[in-house]
Short mmCIF file of N, CA and C in Angstrom, two decimals:
data_model
loop_
_atom_site.label_atom_id
_atom_site.label_comp_id
_atom_site.label_asym_id
_atom_site.label_seq_id
_atom_site.Cartn_x
_atom_site.Cartn_y
_atom_site.Cartn_z
N UNK P 21 38.51 -22.49 12.13
CA UNK P 21 38.82 -21.14 12.45
C UNK P 21 37.76 -20.08 12.98
N UNK P 22 37.79 -19.65 14.07
CA UNK P 22 36.86 -18.80 14.63
C UNK P 22 36.92 -17.32 14.07
N UNK P 23 36.02 -16.65 13.97
CA UNK P 23 35.77 -15.27 13.69
C UNK P 23 35.87 -14.42 14.85
N UNK P 24 36.33 -13.23 14.75
CA UNK P 24 36.70 -12.23 15.74
C UNK P 24 35.09 -12.15 16.18
N UNK P 25 34.92 -11.58 17.53
CA UNK P 25 33.60 -10.96 17.87
C UNK P 25 33.04 -9.71 17.15
N UNK P 26 34.13 -8.92 16.78
CA UNK P 26 33.42 -7.91 16.07
C UNK P 26 32.90 -8.14 14.80
N UNK P 27 33.53 -8.99 14.11
CA UNK P 27 32.93 -9.42 12.86
C UNK P 27 31.30 -9.88 13.03
N UNK P 28 31.18 -10.77 14.00
CA UNK P 28 29.91 -11.30 14.41
C UNK P 28 28.89 -10.20 14.66
N UNK P 29 29.34 -9.30 15.52
CA UNK P 29 28.52 -8.04 15.99
C UNK P 29 28.07 -7.13 14.54
N UNK P 30 29.06 -6.91 13.70
CA UNK P 30 28.83 -6.53 12.60
C UNK P 30 27.90 -6.92 11.78
N UNK P 31 28.02 -8.32 11.56
CA UNK P 31 27.00 -9.28 10.89
C UNK P 31 25.44 -9.06 11.25
N UNK P 32 25.29 -9.22 12.65
CA UNK P 32 24.14 -9.05 13.00
C UNK P 32 23.56 -7.56 12.75
N UNK P 33 24.27 -6.44 12.86
CA UNK P 33 23.94 -5.12 12.67
C UNK P 33 23.77 -5.00 11.22
N UNK P 34 24.43 -5.65 10.29
CA UNK P 34 24.04 -5.74 8.95
C UNK P 34 22.88 -6.46 8.58
N UNK P 35 22.52 -7.56 9.33
CA UNK P 35 21.20 -8.03 9.10
C UNK P 35 20.12 -7.38 9.47
N UNK P 36 20.24 -6.78 10.83
CA UNK P 36 19.10 -5.71 11.23
C UNK P 36 18.78 -4.72 10.13
N UNK P 37 19.92 -4.03 9.75
CA UNK P 37 19.86 -3.25 8.67
C UNK P 37 19.15 -3.64 7.24
N UNK P 38 19.65 -4.64 6.94
CA UNK P 38 18.92 -5.40 5.83
C UNK P 38 17.41 -5.60 5.78
N UNK P 39 17.11 -5.95 7.02
CA UNK P 39 15.70 -6.29 7.40
C UNK P 39 14.83 -5.16 7.34
N UNK P 40 15.46 -3.99 8.05
CA UNK P 40 14.76 -2.75 7.94
C UNK P 40 14.62 -2.21 6.65
N UNK P 41 15.57 -2.33 5.70
CA UNK P 41 15.48 -1.92 4.36
C UNK P 41 14.36 -2.66 3.76
N UNK P 42 14.37 -4.06 3.89
CA UNK P 42 13.43 -4.91 3.23
C UNK P 42 12.02 -4.48 3.43
N UNK P 43 11.81 -4.34 4.90
CA UNK P 43 10.58 -3.91 5.49
C UNK P 43 10.00 -2.65 4.77
N UNK P 44 10.92 -1.63 4.68
CA UNK P 44 10.52 -0.29 4.17
C UNK P 44 10.14 -0.60 2.57
N UNK P 45 10.93 -1.44 1.91
CA UNK P 45 10.67 -1.81 0.62
C UNK P 45 9.37 -2.36 0.24
N UNK P 46 8.94 -3.28 1.26
CA UNK P 46 7.81 -3.97 1.21
C UNK P 46 6.73 -2.91 1.48
N UNK P 47 6.65 -2.15 2.43
CA UNK P 47 5.88 -1.13 2.97
C UNK P 47 5.54 -0.10 1.62
N UNK P 48 6.64 0.11 0.92
CA UNK P 48 6.36 1.03 -0.34
C UNK P 48 5.81 0.43 -1.40
N UNK P 49 6.03 -0.77 -1.73
CA UNK P 49 5.28 -1.52 -2.44
C UNK P 49 3.98 -1.83 -2.27
N UNK P 50 3.58 -1.95 -0.98
CA UNK P 50 2.17 -2.11 -0.52
C UNK P 50 1.34 -0.83 -1.03
N UNK P 51 2.09 0.33 -0.56
CA UNK P 51 1.34 1.51 -0.97
C UNK P 51 1.10 1.58 -2.40
N UNK P 52 2.19 1.30 -3.13
CA UNK P 52 1.75 1.39 -4.61
C UNK P 52 0.86 0.54 -5.19
N UNK P 53 0.68 -0.88 -4.60
CA UNK P 53 -0.34 -1.60 -4.84
C UNK P 53 -1.60 -1.12 -4.44
N UNK P 54 -1.64 -0.60 -3.31
CA UNK P 54 -3.07 -0.01 -2.79
C UNK P 54 -3.48 1.18 -3.76
N UNK P 55 -2.48 1.99 -4.11
CA UNK P 55 -3.00 3.26 -5.14
C UNK P 55 -3.44 2.55 -6.49
N UNK P 56 -2.78 1.37 -6.87
CA UNK P 56 -3.26 0.84 -8.03
C UNK P 56 -4.47 0.13 -8.20
N UNK P 57 -4.95 -0.49 -6.91
CA UNK P 57 -6.31 -1.17 -6.64
C UNK P 57 -7.25 -0.01 -6.52
N UNK P 58 -6.89 1.13 -5.87
CA UNK P 58 -7.84 2.20 -5.69
C UNK P 58 -8.13 2.68 -7.29
N UNK P 59 -7.05 2.93 -7.92
CA UNK P 59 -7.44 3.29 -9.55
C UNK P 59 -8.23 2.43 -10.05
N UNK P 60 -8.14 1.01 -9.94
CA UNK P 60 -8.97 0.18 -10.61
C UNK P 60 -10.36 0.26 -10.22
N UNK P 61 -10.63 0.54 -8.89
CA UNK P 61 -11.75 0.65 -8.35
C UNK P 61 -12.49 1.96 -8.86
N UNK P 62 -11.91 2.91 -8.98
CA UNK P 62 -12.47 4.08 -9.65
C UNK P 62 -12.84 3.86 -10.97
N UNK P 63 -12.03 3.19 -11.81
CA UNK P 63 -12.50 2.77 -13.35
C UNK P 63 -13.67 1.93 -13.09
N UNK P 64 -13.68 0.83 -12.44
CA UNK P 64 -15.04 -0.07 -12.30
C UNK P 64 -16.07 0.99 -12.12
N UNK P 65 -16.01 1.75 -10.87
CA UNK P 65 -17.28 2.56 -10.71
C UNK P 65 -17.57 3.39 -11.91
N UNK P 66 -16.67 3.96 -12.52
CA UNK P 66 -17.02 4.80 -13.61
C UNK P 66 -17.69 3.95 -14.72
N UNK P 67 -17.29 2.78 -14.81
CA UNK P 67 -17.89 1.99 -16.00
C UNK P 67 -19.32 1.41 -15.46
N UNK P 68 -19.48 1.11 -14.22
CA UNK P 68 -20.67 0.85 -13.63
C UNK P 68 -21.57 2.00 -13.77
N UNK P 69 -21.18 3.24 -13.35
CA UNK P 69 -22.08 4.38 -13.26
C UNK P 69 -22.39 4.79 -14.83
N UNK P 70 -21.56 4.86 -15.78
CA UNK P 70 -21.79 5.06 -17.21
C UNK P 70 -23.08 4.05 -17.67
N UNK P 71 -22.77 2.84 -17.43
CA UNK P 71 -23.62 1.70 -17.86
C UNK P 71 -25.07 1.99 -17.39
N UNK P 72 -25.14 2.48 -16.02
CA UNK P 72 -26.43 2.66 -15.52
C UNK P 72 -27.06 4.18 -15.58
N UNK P 73 -26.30 4.89 -16.25
CA UNK P 73 -26.92 5.98 -16.65
C UNK P 73 -27.13 7.04 -15.48
N UNK P 74 -26.18 6.95 -14.31
CA UNK P 74 -26.48 7.67 -13.32
C UNK P 74 -25.33 8.97 -13.25
N UNK P 75 -25.35 9.55 -14.38
CA UNK P 75 -24.00 10.52 -14.49
C UNK P 75 -24.31 11.77 -13.45
N UNK P 76 -25.63 12.20 -13.25
CA UNK P 76 -25.59 13.19 -12.35
C UNK P 76 -25.23 12.97 -10.88
N UNK P 77 -25.46 11.59 -10.56
CA UNK P 77 -25.03 11.15 -9.11
C UNK P 77 -23.39 11.20 -8.96
N UNK P 78 -22.85 10.64 -10.28
CA UNK P 78 -21.55 10.56 -10.28
C UNK P 78 -20.71 12.14 -10.15
N UNK P 79 -21.51 12.79 -10.95
CA UNK P 79 -20.87 14.39 -11.04
C UNK P 79 -20.92 14.95 -9.66
N UNK P 80 -22.00 14.93 -8.83
CA UNK P 80 -22.22 15.19 -7.44
C UNK P 80 -21.21 14.64 -6.68
N UNK P 81 -21.06 13.49 -6.74
CA UNK P 81 -20.06 12.70 -5.74
C UNK P 81 -18.66 13.28 -6.14
N UNK P 82 -18.19 13.38 -7.26
CA UNK P 82 -17.04 14.03 -7.54
C UNK P 82 -16.93 15.55 -7.36
N UNK P 83 -17.92 16.20 -7.50
CA UNK P 83 -18.09 17.61 -7.18
C UNK P 83 -17.58 17.88 -5.75
N UNK P 84 -18.33 17.17 -4.87
CA UNK P 84 -18.19 17.31 -3.37
C UNK P 84 -16.93 16.71 -2.80
N UNK P 85 -16.16 16.23 -3.65
CA UNK P 85 -14.77 15.70 -3.05
C UNK P 85 -15.14 14.18 -2.49
N UNK P 86 -16.10 13.82 -2.64
CA UNK P 86 -16.47 12.35 -2.09
C UNK P 86 -15.76 11.15 -2.77
N UNK P 87 -15.39 11.31 -3.87
CA UNK P 87 -14.65 10.28 -4.62
C UNK P 87 -13.47 10.31 -4.20
N UNK P 88 -12.59 11.45 -4.12
CA UNK P 88 -11.32 11.75 -3.70
C UNK P 88 -11.14 11.18 -2.14
N UNK P 89 -12.24 11.62 -1.36
CA UNK P 89 -12.11 10.90 0.16
C UNK P 89 -12.22 9.35 0.08
N UNK P 90 -13.17 8.94 -0.67
CA UNK P 90 -13.31 7.64 -0.85
C UNK P 90 -12.15 6.75 -1.19
N UNK P 91 -11.38 7.41 -2.44
CA UNK P 91 -10.31 6.83 -2.83
C UNK P 91 -9.07 6.90 -1.84
N UNK P 92 -9.16 8.07 -1.08
CA UNK P 92 -7.85 8.26 0.14
C UNK P 92 -8.25 6.93 1.05
N UNK P 93 -9.45 6.97 1.45
CA UNK P 93 -9.74 6.08 2.74
C UNK P 93 -9.30 4.59 1.99
N UNK P 94 -9.72 4.21 0.91
CA UNK P 94 -9.44 3.09 0.26
C UNK P 94 -7.93 2.71 0.44
N UNK P 95 -7.26 3.78 -0.31
CA UNK P 95 -5.82 3.67 -0.44
C UNK P 95 -5.23 3.20 1.02
N UNK P 96 -5.50 4.11 1.92
CA UNK P 96 -4.94 4.01 3.30
C UNK P 96 -5.38 2.35 3.97
N UNK P 97 -6.77 2.24 3.75
CA UNK P 97 -6.93 0.93 4.27
C UNK P 97 -6.03 -0.30 3.51
N UNK P 98 -5.94 -0.16 2.16
CA UNK P 98 -5.23 -1.12 1.36
C UNK P 98 -3.64 -1.08 2.17
N UNK P 99 -3.20 -0.03 2.06
CA UNK P 99 -1.89 0.07 2.49
C UNK P 99 -1.58 -0.38 3.98
N UNK P 100 -2.60 -0.39 4.83
CA UNK P 100 -2.43 -0.81 6.19
C UNK P 100 -2.36 -2.39 5.91
N UNK P 101 -3.38 -2.92 5.33
CA UNK P 101 -3.29 -4.46 5.13
C UNK P 101 -2.00 -4.88 4.45
N UNK P 102 -1.66 -4.17 3.35
CA UNK P 102 -0.41 -4.73 2.96
C UNK P 102 0.86 -4.67 3.96
N UNK P 103 0.68 -3.45 4.70
CA UNK P 103 1.97 -3.26 5.83
C UNK P 103 1.84 -4.59 6.86
N UNK P 104 0.45 -4.67 7.20
CA UNK P 104 0.48 -5.98 8.13
C UNK P 104 0.96 -7.22 7.52
N UNK P 105 0.50 -7.44 6.38
CA UNK P 105 0.81 -8.60 5.64
C UNK P 105 2.42 -8.66 5.42
N UNK P 106 3.09 -7.61 5.37
CA UNK P 106 4.30 -7.70 5.07
C UNK P 106 5.12 -7.58 6.39
N UNK P 107 4.60 -7.31 7.54
CA UNK P 107 5.13 -7.43 8.72
C UNK P 107 5.10 -8.96 9.10
N UNK P 108 3.91 -9.44 8.88
CA UNK P 108 3.79 -10.93 9.27
C UNK P 108 4.68 -11.82 8.46
N UNK P 109 5.19 -11.38 7.21
CA UNK P 109 5.96 -12.25 6.35
C UNK P 109 7.40 -12.12 6.90
N UNK P 110 8.00 -10.92 7.49
CA UNK P 110 9.02 -10.56 7.80
C UNK P 110 9.42 -11.29 9.41
N UNK P 111 8.41 -11.61 10.01
CA UNK P 111 8.52 -12.23 11.30
C UNK P 111 9.02 -13.82 11.33
#
């Protein structure tokens, strides 16, 4: 039994919509993972910094906003890598 052509077109449209939603979800998960990695890196830096006794350097970096800039750049880079990986998986 053959399906009408309209059903096939709708099915393809549904597939495209599903793929787009899945891609958006992967992108969102990539951003969340990037932020999580960034937080871990900040905690590691704090631990290393406290262990080495360089609190003045840490405070200066934090006061200048350098830490926030570094964290933002790291999160952006990780999100881009996650997006690229997810796009490759979707192909």
